[in-house]
CSV table of C-alpha atoms in Angstrom, one decimal:
chain,number,residue,atom,x,y,z
A,141,ARG,CA,19.6,78.9,-6.1
A,142,HIS,CA,19.7,76.7,-3.4
A,143,ILE,CA,22.5,74.3,-2.4
A,144,ILE,CA,22.4,71.4,-0.1
A,145,LEU,CA,25.8,70.3,0.9
A,146,LEU,CA,26.5,66.5,2.6
A,147,VAL,CA,29.5,66.5,4.5
A,148,ASP,CA,31.2,63.5,6.6
A,149,ASN,CA,31.5,63.9,10.7
A,150,VAL,CA,34.7,65.4,10.9
A,151,SER,CA,35.2,67.9,13.6
A,152,THR,CA,36.9,69.6,11.0
A,153,HIS,CA,33.8,70.4,9.0
A,154,ALA,CA,31.9,71.6,11.6
A,155,LEU,CA,30.6,75.3,11.6
A,156,SER,CA,31.0,77.9,14.1
A,157,GLU,CA,27.4,78.6,16.0
A,158,ASN,CA,27.4,82.6,14.5
A,159,THR,CA,27.7,80.8,10.9
A,160,THR,CA,24.8,81.8,9.1
A,161,LEU,CA,24.1,80.0,5.3
A,162,THR,CA,20.7,81.4,3.8
A,163,ASN,CA,20.9,79.4,1.0
A,164,ILE,CA,23.4,75.9,2.1
A,165,VAL,CA,21.8,73.2,3.8
A,166,ILE,CA,24.6,71.4,5.9
A,167,LYS,CA,23.6,67.2,6.3
A,168,TYR,CA,25.6,65.7,8.2
A,169,PHE,CA,26.0,61.5,7.5
A,170,PRO,CA,25.6,59.6,10.2
A,171,LEU,CA,29.2,58.1,12.0
A,172,ASN,CA,31.5,55.2,10.5
A,173,ILE,CA,29.7,55.6,7.3
A,174,THR,CA,32.6,56.6,5.3
A,175,SER,CA,34.2,53.5,5.4
A,176,HIS,CA,31.0,52.2,3.2
A,177,LEU,CA,31.1,55.2,0.7
A,178,GLN,CA,34.5,55.3,0.1
A,179,PHE,CA,34.7,53.0,-3.3
A,180,CYS,CA,31.7,56.0,-4.2
A,181,ASP,CA,34.7,58.7,-4.1
A,182,GLN,CA,37.1,56.7,-6.4
A,183,GLU,CA,34.6,56.9,-8.9
A,184,ILE,CA,33.3,60.7,-8.4
A,185,ILE,CA,37.3,61.3,-8.2
A,186,ASN,CA,38.5,59.6,-11.4
A,187,SER,CA,34.9,60.5,-13.2
A,188,PHE,CA,36.1,64.6,-12.9
A,189,LYS,CA,39.9,63.7,-13.4
A,190,VAL,CA,39.2,62.3,-16.8
A,191,ARG,CA,36.8,64.7,-17.7
A,192,SER,CA,38.9,67.4,-16.9
A,193,LYS,CA,41.7,66.0,-19.0
A,194,LEU,CA,39.6,65.7,-21.5
A,195,TYR,CA,38.7,69.6,-21.5
A,196,LEU,CA,42.3,70.3,-21.3
A,197,PHE,CA,42.9,68.3,-24.5
A,198,THR,CA,40.1,69.4,-26.0
A,199,ILE,CA,41.0,73.3,-25.1
A,200,ILE,CA,45.1,72.5,-26.4
A,201,VAL,CA,43.6,71.0,-30.1
A,202,SER,CA,41.5,74.0,-30.6
A,203,ASN,CA,44.3,76.5,-30.3
A,204,LEU,CA,46.4,74.5,-32.2
A,205,MET,CA,44.0,74.3,-35.0
A,206,LEU,CA,43.6,77.8,-34.6
A,207,LYS,CA,47.2,78.3,-34.6
A,208,PHE,CA,48.0,76.9,-37.9
A,209,LEU,CA,44.7,77.6,-39.5
A,210,PHE,CA,45.5,81.5,-38.9
């Protein structure tokens, strides 16, 4: 499976020169683009939080139903 990883140009995201990634391609955003994309980050984070809470709620309800049925 091939993966493309999109990251901003923060120095902590840099890889060492001897790092070899066979199935991962890293693409860096242009400088000073993060402020333009920040609203996208919030939507992605919010969507993830909502879906994870729904998933957790579904598991809890399913376990409770099984407990009461059996």
